[in-house]
Amino acid sequence: MITPEHRNRISTPTSMPSPAPVIAGDVLLGLTRMPKSLPPKLLYDAEGSALFEKITCLPEYYPTRTEASILMTHADDICGRLGPDVSVSELGAGTATKTRILLRSLLRQQCSVNYFPLDVSDAALQLAKDEVEREMGAVNVHPQIGDFEDLGFLKLQPSPRLVLYIGSSIGNLEHGEAIALLRNVAQHLSSGDQLLLGVDLVKDANVMHAAYNDSAGITASFNKNLLVRINRELGGQFEPDSFNHVSFWNHKASRMELHLESMRPQSVRVDALDTTLQFYQGERIHTENSYKYTVERLKDLLQRGGFEVEHTWTDPHCWFAVSLGMII
Ligand code: SAH
Ligand code: AVI
C-alpha cells in the first residue's frame, strides 16, 4: 500500500545515482515534427512516478486493483508453474507494489529470491528496493536504472529466470515495438525461462474513458507534468495550464490516447534546444497510447514474441489478463 509518507519519499531518492538527463534529443525530435508527439517514457521523472502512484489508487483507475486481484487470487498457482529456485527480473517495475504479491508467494516455495527490477525512474526503483527489502529480507534486490532498449542485465540473472512485465506497460508500446521488445527479451533467455505478462483488456468505453479522465484531475497533472519536466530540465517556458489534458478511446486502433492540447496560439521558448516552438489553437502533443488487448491478441503477441503460452488468468469481469509464457 502506498501511503502519503511513501509518496513524499518517492520524490527524494536517497542512495542511487541519477542518470544524466537525456531527454533533449527526444523532445527536439518530437516537438519539431507534425503532428507533435513525445515518448511516454518521459512521463516518469520523480514527480511523474509519484503522480502515477496516485493514479493507481484512484477509484476510476481499475487496471492496478484488477491486476492485483488476479495476482492475489492466483499467486500460488502462478508460482507453482515456475522452475525450481527462479530468479526474477521486472521490466518497468515502478515501485514494485504488485510484485510483492508474487514475491511473497515465491518465498513459500524457495528460501531466497534474486530480484532485478529495471526502470527509467530512479525514484520509483529506490522505493521498490526499500519496500521489498523492508518486508522480505530473503529477497536480494539488484535495481537496474535504464531503458528497455538495454536488456544486457538479463544475462546477469541466474537461471532459471522469470521475467515480469506486468501493469499493462506493454500497452504503452506500438504493436511492432511490443513484439520487438518481447523478441529481444527472448533472445536473452534460455529454454525453460518464463515471462509473466499483464495486459489491460478491451471493455466498455465509458469505463476506460473514466480511468483516463479522473474527476480529481490526477491524470491531467500526470500528463501536464511532461511540460513541467521540459521547463525544469531543458529551460522551457511552457505554461502547463495553457494546455488541456485530452484523452479518448480510439476504437479502430483499440487504444486510449493521451494528448496535451494548446488552448491558444502560442510560442514557447526552450533554451536548451535553442528553439522557439509554435502552437496553433487546438494543436495537440500526442503523449501516450494505452493499447487494450483481447485474450486472443495477448496470446498472439506472446507467440510472435517467441514464447509458448502456458496459462492465462483473468478476473471475473475479464477486464485484465495475466499470461505465463515459456521459451521452448
Ligand atoms: N509495473 C508497475 C509500474 C507501471 S508504470 C505497475 O504495474 O504498477 C510504467 C513503468 O515503466 C514506470 O515506472 C516507468 O518509469 C517505466 N518505463 C516506462 N518506459 C520505460 C522504458 N522505456 N524503459 C524502462 N522503464 C520504462
Ligand atoms: C503504465 N501504463 C500502463 C499506464 C496506462 O494505463 O497506460 C500509464 C497511464 N497513463 C495514464 N494513466 C495511466
Coordinates of C-alpha atoms and ligand atoms in Angstrom, one line a residue:
M1 CA 0.0 0.0 0.0
I2 CA 1.4 3.4 -1.0
T3 CA 1.0 5.8 2.0
P4 CA 1.4 9.6 1.9
E5 CA 4.8 9.0 3.6
H6 CA 5.8 6.8 0.6
R7 CA 4.6 9.5 -1.9
N8 CA 6.9 12.0 -0.2
R9 CA 9.8 9.6 -0.3
I10 CA 9.4 8.8 -3.9
S11 CA 10.4 12.3 -4.9
T12 CA 13.5 12.2 -2.7
P13 CA 15.7 9.3 -3.8
T14 CA 18.4 8.6 -1.2
S15 CA 21.2 6.2 -2.2
M16 CA 21.0 5.6 -6.0
P17 CA 22.8 7.8 -8.5
S18 CA 20.6 9.6 -11.2
P19 CA 21.5 9.2 -14.8
A20 CA 22.2 12.4 -16.7
P21 CA 19.1 13.9 -18.2
V22 CA 19.0 12.7 -21.8
I23 CA 15.6 14.0 -22.9
A24 CA 16.8 16.7 -25.2
G25 CA 17.0 14.6 -28.3
D26 CA 13.6 13.0 -27.8
V27 CA 12.0 16.4 -27.1
L28 CA 13.5 18.2 -30.1
L29 CA 12.5 15.4 -32.4
G30 CA 9.0 15.0 -31.0
L31 CA 8.1 18.7 -30.9
T32 CA 9.5 19.8 -34.2
R33 CA 7.6 17.2 -36.3
M34 CA 4.0 17.3 -37.3
P35 CA 1.9 16.1 -35.6
K36 CA 3.8 16.8 -32.4
S37 CA 4.4 13.8 -30.0
L38 CA 6.6 12.9 -27.1
P39 CA 7.6 9.3 -26.0
P40 CA 5.6 8.1 -23.0
K41 CA 8.7 7.1 -21.0
L42 CA 9.3 10.9 -20.5
L43 CA 6.2 10.9 -18.2
Y44 CA 8.3 9.2 -15.5
D45 CA 10.5 11.7 -13.7
A46 CA 10.3 11.6 -9.9
E47 CA 7.1 13.7 -9.9
G48 CA 5.6 11.7 -12.7
S49 CA 6.2 8.4 -10.9
A50 CA 4.6 9.9 -7.7
L51 CA 1.6 11.0 -9.8
F52 CA 1.4 7.5 -11.4
E53 CA 1.3 6.0 -7.9
K54 CA -1.7 8.4 -7.1
I55 CA -3.4 7.2 -10.3
T56 CA -3.1 3.6 -9.2
C57 CA -5.2 4.4 -6.1
L58 CA -8.0 6.4 -8.0
P59 CA -11.5 4.9 -7.9
E60 CA -11.7 5.3 -11.7
Y61 CA -8.4 3.6 -12.5
Y62 CA -9.4 0.0 -12.5
P63 CA -6.2 -1.7 -14.0
T64 CA -4.0 -1.7 -10.9
R65 CA -6.5 -3.1 -8.5
T66 CA -7.9 -5.6 -11.1
E67 CA -4.5 -7.0 -11.9
A68 CA -3.6 -7.1 -8.1
S69 CA -6.8 -9.1 -7.5
I70 CA -5.7 -11.6 -10.2
L71 CA -2.3 -11.9 -8.7
M72 CA -3.7 -12.3 -5.2
T73 CA -6.1 -15.0 -6.3
H74 CA -3.7 -17.0 -8.4
A75 CA -0.2 -16.2 -7.0
D76 CA 0.3 -19.8 -5.7
D77 CA -0.9 -21.3 -9.0
I78 CA 1.4 -18.9 -10.9
C79 CA 4.4 -19.7 -8.7
G80 CA 3.7 -23.4 -8.8
R81 CA 4.2 -23.3 -12.6
L82 CA 7.7 -21.8 -12.3
G83 CA 11.0 -23.5 -12.4
P84 CA 12.8 -24.5 -9.2
D85 CA 14.6 -21.7 -7.4
V86 CA 13.9 -19.0 -10.0
S87 CA 15.4 -15.5 -10.1
V88 CA 13.1 -12.7 -11.0
S89 CA 13.6 -9.6 -13.2
E90 CA 11.0 -7.0 -14.0
L91 CA 10.6 -4.5 -16.9
G92 CA 9.2 -1.2 -15.8
A93 CA 9.0 -2.3 -12.2
G94 CA 8.0 1.1 -10.9
T95 CA 7.6 0.8 -7.1
A96 CA 7.0 -3.0 -7.4
T97 CA 3.9 -2.8 -5.2
K98 CA 2.1 -5.7 -7.0
T99 CA 5.3 -7.6 -7.5
R100 CA 5.4 -8.1 -3.7
I101 CA 2.3 -10.3 -4.0
L102 CA 4.2 -12.7 -6.2
L103 CA 7.5 -12.5 -4.2
R104 CA 5.6 -13.4 -1.0
S105 CA 4.2 -16.5 -2.7
L106 CA 7.5 -17.4 -4.2
L107 CA 9.1 -17.3 -0.8
R108 CA 6.7 -20.0 0.3
Q109 CA 8.4 -22.4 -2.2
Q110 CA 12.1 -21.2 -2.2
C111 CA 14.4 -19.8 0.5
S112 CA 15.5 -16.7 -1.2
V113 CA 15.0 -14.7 -4.4
N114 CA 17.3 -12.6 -6.5
Y115 CA 15.2 -9.8 -7.9
F116 CA 16.4 -7.4 -10.7
P117 CA 13.9 -4.5 -11.3
L118 CA 14.5 -2.3 -14.4
D119 CA 13.1 1.2 -14.7
V120 CA 13.9 4.6 -16.1
S121 CA 12.7 6.1 -12.9
D122 CA 15.4 6.0 -10.2
A123 CA 12.9 7.4 -7.7
A124 CA 10.5 4.6 -8.2
L125 CA 13.2 2.0 -8.1
Q126 CA 14.6 3.4 -4.9
L127 CA 11.2 3.0 -3.3
A128 CA 10.8 -0.5 -4.8
K129 CA 14.2 -1.6 -3.3
D130 CA 13.4 -0.1 0.2
E131 CA 9.9 -1.6 0.4
V132 CA 10.8 -5.1 -0.9
E133 CA 13.9 -5.3 1.4
R134 CA 12.0 -3.9 4.4
E135 CA 9.2 -6.5 4.0
M136 CA 11.2 -9.5 2.7
G137 CA 14.8 -9.9 4.0
A138 CA 15.1 -13.1 1.8
V139 CA 14.8 -11.1 -1.4
N140 CA 18.1 -9.6 -2.7
V141 CA 17.2 -6.6 -4.8
H142 CA 19.5 -5.5 -7.7
P143 CA 18.0 -2.3 -9.2
Q144 CA 18.8 -1.5 -12.8
I145 CA 18.2 2.1 -13.8
G146 CA 17.8 2.1 -17.6
D147 CA 15.7 1.7 -20.7
F148 CA 14.1 -1.3 -22.2
E149 CA 16.5 -0.8 -25.1
D150 CA 19.3 -2.2 -23.0
L151 CA 18.4 -5.7 -21.6
G152 CA 22.0 -6.8 -21.1
F153 CA 21.3 -7.1 -17.3
L154 CA 19.1 -10.2 -18.0
K155 CA 22.3 -12.1 -18.6
L156 CA 23.4 -11.3 -15.0
Q157 CA 20.2 -13.0 -13.8
P158 CA 20.8 -16.6 -12.7
S159 CA 18.8 -19.4 -14.4
P160 CA 16.1 -20.4 -14.3
R161 CA 14.7 -17.0 -14.9
L162 CA 11.3 -15.4 -14.6
V163 CA 10.8 -12.0 -16.4
L164 CA 7.8 -9.9 -15.2
Y165 CA 6.2 -7.4 -17.5
I166 CA 3.0 -6.5 -15.7
G167 CA 0.8 -3.5 -15.2
S168 CA -0.1 -3.4 -18.9
S169 CA 3.0 -1.3 -19.6
I170 CA 3.4 -3.2 -22.8
G171 CA 0.2 -1.4 -23.8
N172 CA 2.2 1.8 -24.0
L173 CA 4.2 0.4 -26.9
E174 CA 3.1 0.2 -30.6
H175 CA 2.5 -3.4 -31.7
G176 CA 5.7 -3.6 -33.7
E177 CA 7.7 -2.2 -30.7
A178 CA 5.9 -4.7 -28.3
I179 CA 6.8 -7.7 -30.5
A180 CA 10.4 -6.4 -30.9
L181 CA 10.8 -6.0 -27.2
L182 CA 9.5 -9.5 -26.4
R183 CA 11.8 -10.9 -29.0
N184 CA 14.7 -9.1 -27.5
V185 CA 13.8 -10.4 -24.1
A186 CA 13.5 -13.9 -25.5
Q187 CA 17.0 -13.7 -27.1
H188 CA 18.5 -13.0 -23.6
L189 CA 16.7 -16.1 -22.2
S190 CA 17.3 -19.8 -22.4
S191 CA 15.0 -22.8 -22.8
G192 CA 12.6 -23.2 -19.8
D193 CA 12.8 -19.5 -18.8
Q194 CA 9.5 -17.8 -18.4
L195 CA 7.7 -14.5 -18.9
L196 CA 4.6 -13.2 -17.0
L197 CA 2.9 -10.6 -19.0
G198 CA -0.1 -8.5 -17.7
V199 CA -2.3 -6.5 -20.2
D200 CA -5.5 -4.5 -19.9
L201 CA -8.4 -5.9 -21.9
V202 CA -10.9 -4.1 -24.2
K203 CA -14.1 -3.3 -22.3
D204 CA -17.0 -0.8 -22.1
A205 CA -15.5 2.5 -23.5
N206 CA -17.1 4.5 -20.6
V207 CA -15.1 2.5 -18.0
M208 CA -11.9 3.2 -20.0
H209 CA -12.7 6.8 -20.6
A210 CA -13.3 7.4 -16.9
A211 CA -10.0 5.8 -16.0
Y212 CA -8.0 8.3 -18.1
N213 CA -10.2 11.3 -17.3
D214 CA -10.5 11.0 -13.5
S215 CA -12.6 13.5 -11.6
A216 CA -9.7 14.6 -9.3
G217 CA -7.6 15.6 -12.3
I218 CA -4.6 13.5 -11.3
T219 CA -4.2 12.0 -14.8
A220 CA -4.3 15.6 -16.2
S221 CA -1.5 16.5 -13.8
F222 CA 0.5 13.4 -14.8
N223 CA 0.1 14.4 -18.5
K224 CA 1.0 18.1 -18.0
N225 CA 4.0 17.2 -15.8
L226 CA 5.7 16.4 -19.1
L227 CA 5.7 20.2 -19.8
V228 CA 6.9 20.9 -16.2
R229 CA 9.7 18.5 -16.7
I230 CA 10.8 20.1 -20.0
N231 CA 10.7 23.5 -18.2
R232 CA 12.9 22.2 -15.4
E233 CA 15.4 20.1 -17.4
L234 CA 15.6 22.0 -20.6
G235 CA 14.9 25.6 -19.6
G236 CA 11.5 25.5 -21.3
Q237 CA 8.9 28.3 -20.9
F238 CA 5.7 26.2 -21.2
E239 CA 2.7 27.4 -19.3
P240 CA 1.2 24.0 -18.4
D241 CA -2.2 25.5 -17.7
S242 CA -2.4 26.8 -21.2
F243 CA -2.8 23.2 -22.4
N244 CA -5.8 20.9 -21.8
H245 CA -5.5 17.2 -21.0
V246 CA -7.3 15.3 -23.7
S247 CA -7.9 11.5 -23.5
F248 CA -10.3 9.4 -25.6
W249 CA -10.9 5.9 -26.8
N250 CA -9.8 5.2 -30.4
H251 CA -11.9 2.2 -31.3
K252 CA -10.2 1.5 -34.6
A253 CA -6.8 1.3 -33.1
S254 CA -8.0 -0.3 -29.8
R255 CA -6.3 2.2 -27.6
M256 CA -6.8 5.1 -25.2
E257 CA -4.9 8.1 -26.4
L258 CA -3.5 10.9 -24.3
H259 CA -2.8 14.4 -25.7
L260 CA -2.0 17.9 -24.5
E261 CA -4.0 20.5 -26.5
S262 CA -2.9 24.1 -26.8
M263 CA -5.8 26.4 -25.6
R264 CA -4.5 29.3 -27.7
P265 CA -1.9 30.2 -30.4
Q266 CA 1.4 30.4 -28.6
S267 CA 5.2 30.5 -28.9
V268 CA 7.2 28.5 -26.4
R269 CA 11.0 29.0 -25.9
V270 CA 13.1 26.0 -24.9
D271 CA 16.6 27.3 -24.1
A272 CA 18.5 24.0 -24.1
L273 CA 17.1 23.2 -27.6
D274 CA 17.8 26.8 -28.8
T275 CA 14.4 26.7 -30.3
T276 CA 11.1 28.5 -30.1
L277 CA 8.1 26.2 -30.7
Q278 CA 4.9 27.4 -32.4
F279 CA 1.5 26.1 -31.4
Y280 CA -1.8 26.9 -33.1
Q281 CA -5.0 26.9 -31.1
G282 CA -6.2 23.3 -30.7
E283 CA -2.8 21.8 -31.7
R284 CA -2.1 18.6 -29.8
I285 CA 1.0 16.9 -28.5
H286 CA 0.4 13.2 -28.5
T287 CA 1.9 12.0 -25.3
E288 CA 0.8 8.4 -24.8
N289 CA -1.2 5.4 -26.2
S290 CA -2.5 2.7 -24.0
Y291 CA -3.4 -0.3 -26.1
K292 CA -6.2 -2.6 -24.9
Y293 CA -6.0 -6.3 -25.9
T294 CA -8.2 -9.3 -26.2
V295 CA -7.1 -12.6 -24.7
E296 CA -6.6 -13.9 -28.3
R297 CA -4.4 -10.9 -29.2
L298 CA -2.4 -11.3 -26.0
K299 CA -1.7 -14.9 -26.8
D300 CA -0.7 -14.0 -30.4
L301 CA 1.6 -11.3 -29.0
L302 CA 3.4 -13.7 -26.8
Q303 CA 3.8 -16.3 -29.6
R304 CA 5.1 -13.7 -32.0
G305 CA 7.5 -12.6 -29.3
G306 CA 9.0 -16.0 -29.1
F307 CA 7.1 -17.5 -26.1
E308 CA 4.8 -20.6 -25.9
V309 CA 1.7 -19.6 -23.9
E310 CA 1.4 -21.8 -20.8
H311 CA -1.6 -20.3 -19.0
T312 CA -3.7 -17.2 -18.9
W313 CA -5.6 -15.8 -15.8
T314 CA -8.4 -13.2 -15.9
D315 CA -10.7 -11.5 -13.4
P316 CA -14.4 -12.3 -13.2
H317 CA -15.3 -9.3 -15.4
C318 CA -12.5 -10.1 -18.0
W319 CA -11.1 -6.6 -17.6
F320 CA -7.4 -7.6 -17.3
A321 CA -5.4 -10.7 -18.2
V322 CA -2.1 -12.1 -16.9
S323 CA -0.4 -14.7 -19.1
L324 CA 2.6 -17.0 -18.4
G325 CA 4.8 -17.9 -21.4
M326 CA 7.9 -20.0 -21.7
I327 CA 10.9 -20.3 -24.0
I328 CA 10.9 -23.7 -25.6
Ligands
SAH1 N1 4.9 -2.2 -13.2 C1 4.4 -1.1 -12.3 C2 4.6 0.3 -12.9 C3 3.9 0.6 -14.2 S1 4.1 2.3 -14.7 C4 2.9 -1.3 -12.2 O1 2.4 -2.3 -12.7 O2 2.3 -0.6 -11.4 C5 5.3 2.0 -16.0 C6 6.7 2.0 -15.5 O3 7.5 1.7 -16.6 C7 7.2 3.3 -14.9 O4 7.7 3.1 -13.7 C8 8.1 3.8 -15.9 O5 9.2 4.6 -15.4 C9 8.6 2.6 -16.6 N2 9.1 2.8 -18.0 C10 8.3 3.4 -19.0 N3 9.0 3.4 -20.2 C11 10.2 2.7 -19.9 C12 11.3 2.4 -20.7 N4 11.4 2.7 -22.0 N5 12.4 1.7 -20.1 C13 12.3 1.4 -18.8 N6 11.3 1.7 -18.0 C14 10.2 2.4 -18.5
AVI2 C1 1.8 2.5 -17.1 N1 0.7 2.4 -18.0 C2 0.2 1.0 -18.2 C3 -0.4 3.3 -17.7 C4 -1.6 3.1 -18.6 O1 -2.7 2.9 -18.1 O2 -1.4 3.1 -19.8 C5 0.0 4.8 -17.7 C6 -1.1 5.7 -17.5 N2 -1.4 6.7 -18.3 C7 -2.4 7.4 -17.8 N3 -2.9 6.7 -16.7 C8 -2.0 5.7 -16.5

